[in-house]
């Protein structure tokens, strides 16, 4: 049987946030052991004009939040991007996971052809529910998950590929 | 209508390799303009024990190659990881894209419950066609696409998020 929109997105988010939460926990513990200021990891970037670790977590959360809103019509609670500490990031992830666990598959399934419009300051992007999930949501979500992992690897945190992949 | 396995994977690969080919072309041109040795980009890594740019392209190609093999039973031509130059990487991408364009949707669709076993030196991972596509292939493919992009950003190549996303 072919794959419904809920199954295409929500389990990937849940696995990804599980992995992210676990590698953030490891990273905070490692910083403590090494006597490194946690802020040195939280504000780290791969390059000067790329976003820091905190923003990678926020944007991954947004990917999930906007998916359930735009495909399923489910409004998320406010998440105003005020995270500064590892505890703040864990709370943001937990809030996002609570939302994902609360969404009913029925709200998302069958919306493959629903028009989805993304408006940016310079233009509009037109999608369907399916093309939005496959061509925008998943590439963006994995971009931010990978970049969060890569920032921590670059700072020397001993993580490996299985920390990125997580488990179902 | 729910999404078939072909539509879940092959268009994402084609879009991703289109983006990758284009940002590699831009990067090679930029290196020429800046008087930078192309090898300085090709061998760059995000961190000392992570894989270089060439290997990120090879592993993205493998993701696609193994997907059509394990889900669709389609054997790929040999691709022995001998790429050194930008031209070599473009040829590897072109060969992978040719394979993807050649695969019939019928070979992949309906294989959601097919057992897929990945054997590593230390253990076996058991998937179905669906869980392999959603929980292994897509996270890995986007990991390598993102990391290739991130390596080039870190080296100063003027790329932006749309270079990563590409177009359908």
mmCIF file of C-alpha atoms in Angstrom:
data_model
loop_
_atom_site.group_PDB
_atom_site.id
_atom_site.type_symbol
_atom_site.label_atom_id
_atom_site.label_comp_id
_atom_site.label_asym_id
_atom_site.label_seq_id
_atom_site.Cartn_x
_atom_site.Cartn_y
_atom_site.Cartn_z
ATOM 1 C CA UNK A 1 0.000 0.000 0.000
ATOM 2 C CA UNK A 2 1.296 3.426 -0.953
ATOM 3 C CA UNK A 3 2.330 5.884 1.750
ATOM 4 C CA UNK A 4 -0.043 8.437 3.314
ATOM 5 C CA UNK A 5 1.085 12.023 3.995
ATOM 6 C CA UNK A 6 1.117 11.523 7.766
ATOM 7 C CA UNK A 7 3.415 8.497 7.442
ATOM 8 C CA UNK A 8 5.604 10.418 5.007
ATOM 9 C CA UNK A 9 6.371 13.204 7.474
ATOM 10 C CA UNK A 10 5.437 12.739 11.127
ATOM 11 C CA UNK A 11 7.470 9.569 11.877
ATOM 12 C CA UNK A 12 10.517 11.189 10.188
ATOM 13 C CA UNK A 13 10.124 14.235 12.434
ATOM 14 C CA UNK A 14 9.691 12.116 15.560
ATOM 15 C CA UNK A 15 12.766 10.030 14.774
ATOM 16 C CA UNK A 16 14.751 13.169 13.907
ATOM 17 C CA UNK A 17 13.810 15.036 17.075
ATOM 18 C CA UNK A 18 14.579 11.931 19.140
ATOM 19 C CA UNK A 19 18.046 11.844 17.578
ATOM 20 C CA UNK A 20 18.501 15.606 17.991
ATOM 21 C CA UNK A 21 17.445 15.588 21.624
ATOM 22 C CA UNK A 22 19.845 12.720 22.371
ATOM 23 C CA UNK A 23 22.848 14.281 20.594
ATOM 24 C CA UNK A 24 22.202 17.628 22.302
ATOM 25 C CA UNK A 25 22.175 15.821 25.668
ATOM 26 C CA UNK A 26 25.491 14.132 24.815
ATOM 27 C CA UNK A 27 26.960 17.446 23.668
ATOM 28 C CA UNK A 28 25.979 19.298 26.837
ATOM 29 C CA UNK A 29 27.466 16.504 28.980
ATOM 30 C CA UNK A 30 30.664 16.522 26.896
ATOM 31 C CA UNK A 31 31.016 20.305 27.269
ATOM 32 C CA UNK A 32 30.724 19.860 31.046
ATOM 33 C CA UNK A 33 33.391 17.129 31.105
ATOM 34 C CA UNK A 34 35.744 19.208 28.949
ATOM 35 C CA UNK A 35 35.181 22.430 30.884
ATOM 36 C CA UNK A 36 33.819 24.111 27.740
ATOM 37 C CA UNK A 37 31.245 26.909 28.080
ATOM 38 C CA UNK A 38 27.954 25.488 26.684
ATOM 39 C CA UNK A 39 27.431 28.822 24.889
ATOM 40 C CA UNK A 40 30.498 28.001 22.793
ATOM 41 C CA UNK A 41 28.501 25.124 21.238
ATOM 42 C CA UNK A 42 25.108 26.843 21.208
ATOM 43 C CA UNK A 43 26.341 29.856 19.246
ATOM 44 C CA UNK A 44 28.663 27.898 16.922
ATOM 45 C CA UNK A 45 28.159 28.106 13.135
ATOM 46 C CA UNK A 46 29.656 26.189 10.209
ATOM 47 C CA UNK A 47 30.485 29.504 8.548
ATOM 48 C CA UNK A 48 30.177 33.152 9.540
ATOM 49 C CA UNK A 49 26.998 33.836 7.559
ATOM 50 C CA UNK A 50 25.261 30.557 8.426
ATOM 51 C CA UNK A 51 22.865 30.172 11.349
ATOM 52 C CA UNK A 52 24.056 28.957 14.787
ATOM 53 C CA UNK A 53 23.134 25.704 16.535
ATOM 54 C CA UNK A 54 20.153 27.254 18.356
ATOM 55 C CA UNK A 55 18.630 28.412 15.047
ATOM 56 C CA UNK A 56 19.138 24.995 13.410
ATOM 57 C CA UNK A 57 16.954 23.470 16.148
ATOM 58 C CA UNK A 58 14.372 26.272 15.789
ATOM 59 C CA UNK A 59 14.163 25.851 12.013
ATOM 60 C CA UNK A 60 13.783 22.049 12.310
ATOM 61 C CA UNK A 61 10.936 22.692 14.755
ATOM 62 C CA UNK A 62 9.386 25.152 12.278
ATOM 63 C CA UNK A 63 9.544 22.536 9.503
ATOM 64 C CA UNK A 64 7.388 20.225 11.617
ATOM 65 C CA UNK A 65 5.085 22.985 12.888
ATOM 66 C CA UNK A 66 4.372 24.390 9.429
ATOM 67 C CA UNK A 67 3.830 20.928 7.977
ATOM 68 C CA UNK A 68 0.988 20.097 10.350
ATOM 69 C CA UNK A 69 -0.430 23.607 9.853
ATOM 70 C CA UNK A 70 -0.207 23.781 6.066
ATOM 71 C CA UNK A 71 -1.153 20.171 5.333
ATOM 72 C CA UNK A 72 -3.354 19.338 8.323
ATOM 73 C CA UNK A 73 -4.709 22.769 9.301
ATOM 74 C CA UNK A 74 -3.464 22.209 12.865
ATOM 75 C CA UNK A 75 -2.403 25.391 14.688
ATOM 76 C CA UNK A 76 0.738 25.038 16.779
ATOM 77 C CA UNK A 77 1.253 26.803 20.101
ATOM 78 C CA UNK A 78 3.473 29.910 19.890
ATOM 79 C CA UNK A 79 7.208 29.165 19.732
ATOM 80 C CA UNK A 80 8.906 32.577 19.610
ATOM 81 C CA UNK A 81 12.560 31.582 19.016
ATOM 82 C CA UNK A 82 13.801 32.696 22.421
ATOM 83 C CA UNK A 83 15.893 29.582 23.154
ATOM 84 C CA UNK A 84 19.366 30.282 24.541
ATOM 85 C CA UNK A 85 20.407 27.267 26.637
ATOM 86 C CA UNK A 86 20.478 23.505 26.046
ATOM 87 C CA UNK A 87 17.493 23.219 28.417
ATOM 88 C CA UNK A 88 15.604 25.753 26.283
ATOM 89 C CA UNK A 89 16.329 23.729 23.133
ATOM 90 C CA UNK A 90 15.166 20.518 24.831
ATOM 91 C CA UNK A 91 11.938 22.285 25.842
ATOM 92 C CA UNK A 92 11.414 23.484 22.252
ATOM 93 C CA UNK A 93 11.926 19.950 20.945
ATOM 94 C CA UNK A 94 9.557 18.529 23.594
ATOM 95 C CA UNK A 95 6.878 21.079 22.664
ATOM 96 C CA UNK A 96 7.254 20.190 18.985
ATOM 97 C CA UNK A 97 7.107 16.455 19.721
ATOM 98 C CA UNK A 98 3.957 16.966 21.839
ATOM 99 C CA UNK A 99 2.341 18.712 18.872
ATOM 100 C CA UNK A 100 3.358 15.891 16.491
ATOM 101 C CA UNK A 101 2.004 13.237 18.870
ATOM 102 C CA UNK A 102 -1.271 15.129 19.134
ATOM 103 C CA UNK A 103 -1.925 15.452 15.377
ATOM 104 C CA UNK A 104 -4.398 12.888 14.023
ATOM 105 C CA UNK A 105 -3.313 11.084 10.835
ATOM 106 C CA UNK A 106 -6.784 11.840 9.436
ATOM 107 C CA UNK A 107 -6.046 15.575 9.512
ATOM 108 C CA UNK A 108 -3.131 15.127 7.097
ATOM 109 C CA UNK A 109 -4.020 12.127 4.951
ATOM 110 C CA UNK A 110 -5.704 12.687 1.607
ATOM 111 C CA UNK A 111 -4.350 16.264 1.283
ATOM 112 C CA UNK A 112 -1.917 15.375 -1.534
ATOM 113 C CA UNK A 113 -3.514 17.845 -3.971
ATOM 114 C CA UNK A 114 -4.287 20.646 -1.497
ATOM 115 C CA UNK A 115 -2.760 23.940 -2.723
ATOM 116 C CA UNK A 116 0.034 25.151 -0.433
ATOM 117 C CA UNK A 117 1.452 28.636 -1.005
ATOM 118 C CA UNK A 118 4.618 29.868 0.670
ATOM 119 C CA UNK A 119 5.080 33.615 0.589
ATOM 120 C CA UNK A 120 8.568 35.012 0.953
ATOM 121 C CA UNK A 121 9.539 38.702 0.905
ATOM 122 C CA UNK A 122 10.470 38.369 -2.767
ATOM 123 C CA UNK A 123 8.066 35.825 -4.261
ATOM 124 C CA UNK A 124 5.427 33.134 -3.848
ATOM 125 C CA UNK A 125 6.111 29.416 -4.106
ATOM 126 C CA UNK A 126 3.188 27.222 -5.167
ATOM 127 C CA UNK A 127 3.034 23.597 -4.025
ATOM 128 C CA UNK A 128 0.550 20.809 -3.531
ATOM 129 C CA UNK A 129 0.409 18.948 -0.220
ATOM 130 C CA UNK A 130 2.546 16.202 -1.769
ATOM 131 C CA UNK A 131 5.131 18.407 -3.499
ATOM 132 C CA UNK A 132 5.424 20.550 -0.362
ATOM 133 C CA UNK A 133 6.095 17.480 1.823
ATOM 134 C CA UNK A 134 8.526 15.809 -0.576
ATOM 135 C CA UNK A 135 10.207 18.790 -2.236
ATOM 136 C CA UNK A 136 10.351 21.323 0.583
ATOM 137 C CA UNK A 137 9.622 19.930 4.042
ATOM 138 C CA UNK A 138 11.852 16.857 4.042
ATOM 139 C CA UNK A 139 14.898 18.518 2.368
ATOM 140 C CA UNK A 140 14.633 21.434 4.807
ATOM 141 C CA UNK A 141 14.081 19.324 7.900
ATOM 142 C CA UNK A 142 17.077 17.105 7.123
ATOM 143 C CA UNK A 143 19.147 20.162 6.210
ATOM 144 C CA UNK A 144 18.729 21.587 9.723
ATOM 145 C CA UNK A 145 19.115 18.213 11.456
ATOM 146 C CA UNK A 146 22.348 17.553 9.524
ATOM 147 C CA UNK A 147 23.658 21.061 10.114
ATOM 148 C CA UNK A 148 22.995 20.856 13.880
ATOM 149 C CA UNK A 149 24.885 17.534 13.950
ATOM 150 C CA UNK A 150 27.691 18.927 11.755
ATOM 151 C CA UNK A 151 28.174 22.009 13.975
ATOM 152 C CA UNK A 152 28.642 19.749 17.010
ATOM 153 C CA UNK A 153 31.003 17.431 15.112
ATOM 154 C CA UNK A 154 33.026 20.470 14.000
ATOM 155 C CA UNK A 155 33.334 21.558 17.627
ATOM 156 C CA UNK A 156 34.780 18.150 18.478
ATOM 157 C CA UNK A 157 31.818 16.474 20.189
ATOM 158 C CA UNK A 158 32.300 12.693 19.800
ATOM 159 C CA UNK A 159 29.178 11.850 17.774
ATOM 160 C CA UNK A 160 28.742 9.330 14.951
ATOM 161 C CA UNK A 161 26.373 8.711 12.086
ATOM 162 C CA UNK A 162 23.974 6.659 14.233
ATOM 163 C CA UNK A 163 23.525 9.705 16.483
ATOM 164 C CA UNK A 164 22.241 11.515 13.406
ATOM 165 C CA UNK A 165 20.009 8.689 12.157
ATOM 166 C CA UNK A 166 18.394 7.913 15.510
ATOM 167 C CA UNK A 167 15.944 5.075 15.751
ATOM 168 C CA UNK A 168 12.330 4.583 14.710
ATOM 169 C CA UNK B 1 -3.930 9.454 -3.646
ATOM 170 C CA UNK B 2 -1.163 8.215 -1.373
ATOM 171 C CA UNK B 3 2.442 8.281 -2.584
ATOM 172 C CA UNK B 4 4.110 5.361 -4.377
ATOM 173 C CA UNK B 5 7.686 4.316 -3.543
ATOM 174 C CA UNK B 6 9.063 5.582 -6.854
ATOM 175 C CA UNK B 7 7.560 9.043 -6.273
ATOM 176 C CA UNK B 8 8.853 9.010 -2.714
ATOM 177 C CA UNK B 9 12.469 8.601 -3.753
ATOM 178 C CA UNK B 10 13.423 9.066 -7.419
ATOM 179 C CA UNK B 11 12.187 12.682 -7.901
ATOM 180 C CA UNK B 12 13.958 13.670 -4.659
ATOM 181 C CA UNK B 13 17.194 12.168 -5.991
ATOM 182 C CA UNK B 14 16.808 13.850 -9.380
ATOM 183 C CA UNK B 15 16.145 17.237 -7.805
ATOM 184 C CA UNK B 16 19.032 16.741 -5.365
ATOM 185 C CA UNK B 17 21.539 15.713 -8.025
ATOM 186 C CA UNK B 18 20.422 18.633 -10.210
ATOM 187 C CA UNK B 19 21.125 20.977 -7.290
ATOM 188 C CA UNK B 20 24.424 19.245 -6.502
ATOM 189 C CA UNK B 21 25.645 19.352 -10.096
ATOM 190 C CA UNK B 22 24.800 23.066 -10.325
ATOM 191 C CA UNK B 23 26.476 24.034 -7.051
ATOM 192 C CA UNK B 24 29.585 22.023 -7.956
ATOM 193 C CA UNK B 25 29.732 23.905 -11.289
ATOM 194 C CA UNK B 26 29.456 27.241 -9.447
ATOM 195 C CA UNK B 27 32.127 26.169 -6.970
ATOM 196 C CA UNK B 28 34.605 25.131 -9.651
ATOM 197 C CA UNK B 29 34.059 28.432 -11.486
ATOM 198 C CA UNK B 30 34.476 30.382 -8.225
ATOM 199 C CA UNK B 31 37.741 28.551 -7.442
ATOM 200 C CA UNK B 32 39.007 29.541 -10.907
ATOM 201 C CA UNK B 33 38.083 33.193 -10.382
ATOM 202 C CA UNK B 34 39.704 33.277 -6.946
ATOM 203 C CA UNK B 35 42.854 31.459 -8.062
ATOM 204 C CA UNK B 36 42.117 28.645 -5.593
ATOM 205 C CA UNK B 37 43.336 25.113 -6.363
ATOM 206 C CA UNK B 38 40.181 23.026 -7.058
ATOM 207 C CA UNK B 39 41.698 20.250 -4.926
ATOM 208 C CA UNK B 40 41.432 22.579 -1.937
ATOM 209 C CA UNK B 41 37.619 22.307 -2.264
ATOM 210 C CA UNK B 42 37.492 18.669 -3.380
ATOM 211 C CA UNK B 43 39.430 17.391 -0.380
ATOM 212 C CA UNK B 44 37.846 19.739 2.177
ATOM 213 C CA UNK B 45 36.041 18.285 5.206
ATOM 214 C CA UNK B 46 33.833 19.807 7.908
ATOM 215 C CA UNK B 47 35.998 18.131 10.528
ATOM 216 C CA UNK B 48 39.135 16.034 10.467
ATOM 217 C CA UNK B 49 37.386 12.670 10.870
ATOM 218 C CA UNK B 50 34.512 13.425 8.496
ATOM 219 C CA UNK B 51 34.540 12.524 4.799
ATOM 220 C CA UNK B 52 35.696 15.023 2.141
ATOM 221 C CA UNK B 53 33.588 16.619 -0.590
ATOM 222 C CA UNK B 54 34.338 13.870 -3.131
ATOM 223 C CA UNK B 55 33.059 11.187 -0.732
ATOM 224 C CA UNK B 56 29.874 13.150 0.038
ATOM 225 C CA UNK B 57 29.016 13.018 -3.673
ATOM 226 C CA UNK B 58 29.915 9.313 -3.864
ATOM 227 C CA UNK B 59 27.749 8.452 -0.843
ATOM 228 C CA UNK B 60 24.777 10.438 -2.236
ATOM 229 C CA UNK B 61 25.171 8.464 -5.470
ATOM 230 C CA UNK B 62 25.261 5.223 -3.460
ATOM 231 C CA UNK B 63 22.027 6.168 -1.682
ATOM 232 C CA UNK B 64 20.281 6.373 -5.048
ATOM 233 C CA UNK B 65 22.024 3.315 -6.498
ATOM 234 C CA UNK B 66 21.199 1.067 -3.540
ATOM 235 C CA UNK B 67 17.611 2.278 -3.424
ATOM 236 C CA UNK B 68 16.840 1.163 -6.963
ATOM 237 C CA UNK B 69 18.723 -2.085 -6.318
ATOM 238 C CA UNK B 70 17.193 -2.982 -2.953
ATOM 239 C CA UNK B 71 13.649 -1.804 -3.670
ATOM 240 C CA UNK B 72 13.435 -2.290 -7.447
ATOM 241 C CA UNK B 73 15.963 -5.076 -8.040
ATOM 242 C CA UNK B 74 17.718 -2.882 -10.621
ATOM 243 C CA UNK B 75 21.470 -3.460 -10.891
ATOM 244 C CA UNK B 76 23.519 -0.298 -11.320
ATOM 245 C CA UNK B 77 26.667 -0.089 -13.457
ATOM 246 C CA UNK B 78 29.908 -0.228 -11.463
ATOM 247 C CA UNK B 79 30.878 3.058 -9.804
ATOM 248 C CA UNK B 80 34.194 2.369 -8.061
ATOM 249 C CA UNK B 81 34.720 5.645 -6.111
ATOM 250 C CA UNK B 82 37.698 6.800 -8.160
ATOM 251 C CA UNK B 83 36.533 10.411 -8.596
ATOM 252 C CA UNK B 84 39.213 13.056 -7.994
ATOM 253 C CA UNK B 85 38.288 16.139 -10.058
ATOM 254 C CA UNK B 86 35.139 18.226 -10.463
ATOM 255 C CA UNK B 87 34.719 16.676 -13.931
ATOM 256 C CA UNK B 88 34.886 13.204 -12.349
ATOM 257 C CA UNK B 89 32.172 14.148 -9.845
ATOM 258 C CA UNK B 90 29.967 15.534 -12.616
ATOM 259 C CA UNK B 91 30.402 12.269 -14.535
ATOM 260 C CA UNK B 92 29.448 10.256 -11.421
ATOM 261 C CA UNK B 93 26.332 12.376 -10.952
ATOM 262 C CA UNK B 94 25.439 12.028 -14.665
ATOM 263 C CA UNK B 95 25.829 8.241 -14.484
ATOM 264 C CA UNK B 96 23.590 8.118 -11.391
ATOM 265 C CA UNK B 97 20.989 10.362 -13.028
ATOM 266 C CA UNK B 98 20.999 8.149 -16.141
ATOM 267 C CA UNK B 99 20.284 5.142 -13.933
ATOM 268 C CA UNK B 100 17.447 6.969 -12.148
ATOM 269 C CA UNK B 101 15.902 8.049 -15.446
ATOM 270 C CA UNK B 102 16.088 4.478 -16.716
ATOM 271 C CA UNK B 103 14.315 2.845 -13.742
ATOM 272 C CA UNK B 104 10.643 2.084 -14.398
ATOM 273 C CA UNK B 105 8.244 3.179 -11.620
ATOM 274 C CA UNK B 106 6.673 -0.303 -11.835
ATOM 275 C CA UNK B 107 9.921 -1.872 -10.634
ATOM 276 C CA UNK B 108 9.710 0.033 -7.357
ATOM 277 C CA UNK B 109 6.016 0.550 -6.672
ATOM 278 C CA UNK B 110 4.182 -1.909 -4.467
ATOM 279 C CA UNK B 111 7.378 -3.017 -2.689
ATOM 280 C CA UNK B 112 6.444 -1.326 0.616
ATOM 281 C CA UNK B 113 6.543 -4.611 2.560
ATOM 282 C CA UNK B 114 9.523 -6.200 0.803
ATOM 283 C CA UNK B 115 12.162 -7.241 3.368
ATOM 284 C CA UNK B 116 15.368 -5.219 3.021
ATOM 285 C CA UNK B 117 18.414 -6.279 5.037
ATOM 286 C CA UNK B 118 21.510 -4.107 5.390
ATOM 287 C CA UNK B 119 24.566 -5.946 6.606
ATOM 288 C CA UNK B 120 27.335 -3.963 8.247
ATOM 289 C CA UNK B 121 30.582 -5.362 9.639
ATOM 290 C CA UNK B 122 29.033 -5.389 13.127
ATOM 291 C CA UNK B 123 25.341 -6.130 12.659
ATOM 292 C CA UNK B 124 22.301 -6.510 10.409
ATOM 293 C CA UNK B 125 19.595 -3.893 10.028
ATOM 294 C CA UNK B 126 16.149 -5.152 9.023
ATOM 295 C CA UNK B 127 13.817 -2.885 7.067
ATOM 296 C CA UNK B 128 10.797 -3.063 4.811
ATOM 297 C CA UNK B 129 10.816 -1.258 1.462
ATOM 298 C CA UNK B 130 8.898 1.584 3.074
ATOM 299 C CA UNK B 131 10.919 1.889 6.292
ATOM 300 C CA UNK B 132 14.158 1.651 4.305
ATOM 301 C CA UNK B 133 13.072 4.511 1.990
ATOM 302 C CA UNK B 134 11.722 6.762 4.740
ATOM 303 C CA UNK B 135 13.980 5.911 7.664
ATOM 304 C CA UNK B 136 17.317 5.245 5.967
ATOM 305 C CA UNK B 137 17.521 6.365 2.334
ATOM 306 C CA UNK B 138 16.090 9.881 2.610
ATOM 307 C CA UNK B 139 17.912 10.856 5.841
ATOM 308 C CA UNK B 140 21.192 9.568 4.380
ATOM 309 C CA UNK B 141 20.759 11.138 0.964
ATOM 310 C CA UNK B 142 19.968 14.551 2.460
ATOM 311 C CA UNK B 143 22.817 14.152 4.957
ATOM 312 C CA UNK B 144 25.346 13.883 2.133
ATOM 313 C CA UNK B 145 23.700 16.575 -0.022
ATOM 314 C CA UNK B 146 23.680 18.972 2.964
ATOM 315 C CA UNK B 147 27.244 18.109 3.944
ATOM 316 C CA UNK B 148 28.536 18.662 0.399
ATOM 317 C CA UNK B 149 26.808 22.064 0.367
ATOM 318 C CA UNK B 150 28.084 22.886 3.880
ATOM 319 C CA UNK B 151 31.704 22.029 2.985
ATOM 320 C CA UNK B 152 31.565 24.466 0.049
ATOM 321 C CA UNK B 153 29.891 27.162 2.176
ATOM 322 C CA UNK B 154 32.600 26.696 4.812
ATOM 323 C CA UNK B 155 35.262 27.204 2.153
ATOM 324 C CA UNK B 156 33.648 30.530 1.236
ATOM 325 C CA UNK B 157 31.850 29.610 -2.017
ATOM 326 C CA UNK B 158 28.950 32.076 -2.396
ATOM 327 C CA UNK B 159 26.019 29.636 -2.330
ATOM 328 C CA UNK B 160 22.584 30.068 -0.764
ATOM 329 C CA UNK B 161 19.757 27.851 0.420
ATOM 330 C CA UNK B 162 18.120 27.742 -3.023
ATOM 331 C CA UNK B 163 21.329 26.182 -4.386
ATOM 332 C CA UNK B 164 20.737 23.355 -1.887
ATOM 333 C CA UNK B 165 17.012 22.967 -2.574
ATOM 334 C CA UNK B 166 17.286 23.006 -6.377
ATOM 335 C CA UNK B 167 14.146 22.816 -8.427
ATOM 336 C CA UNK B 168 11.719 20.060 -9.337
#
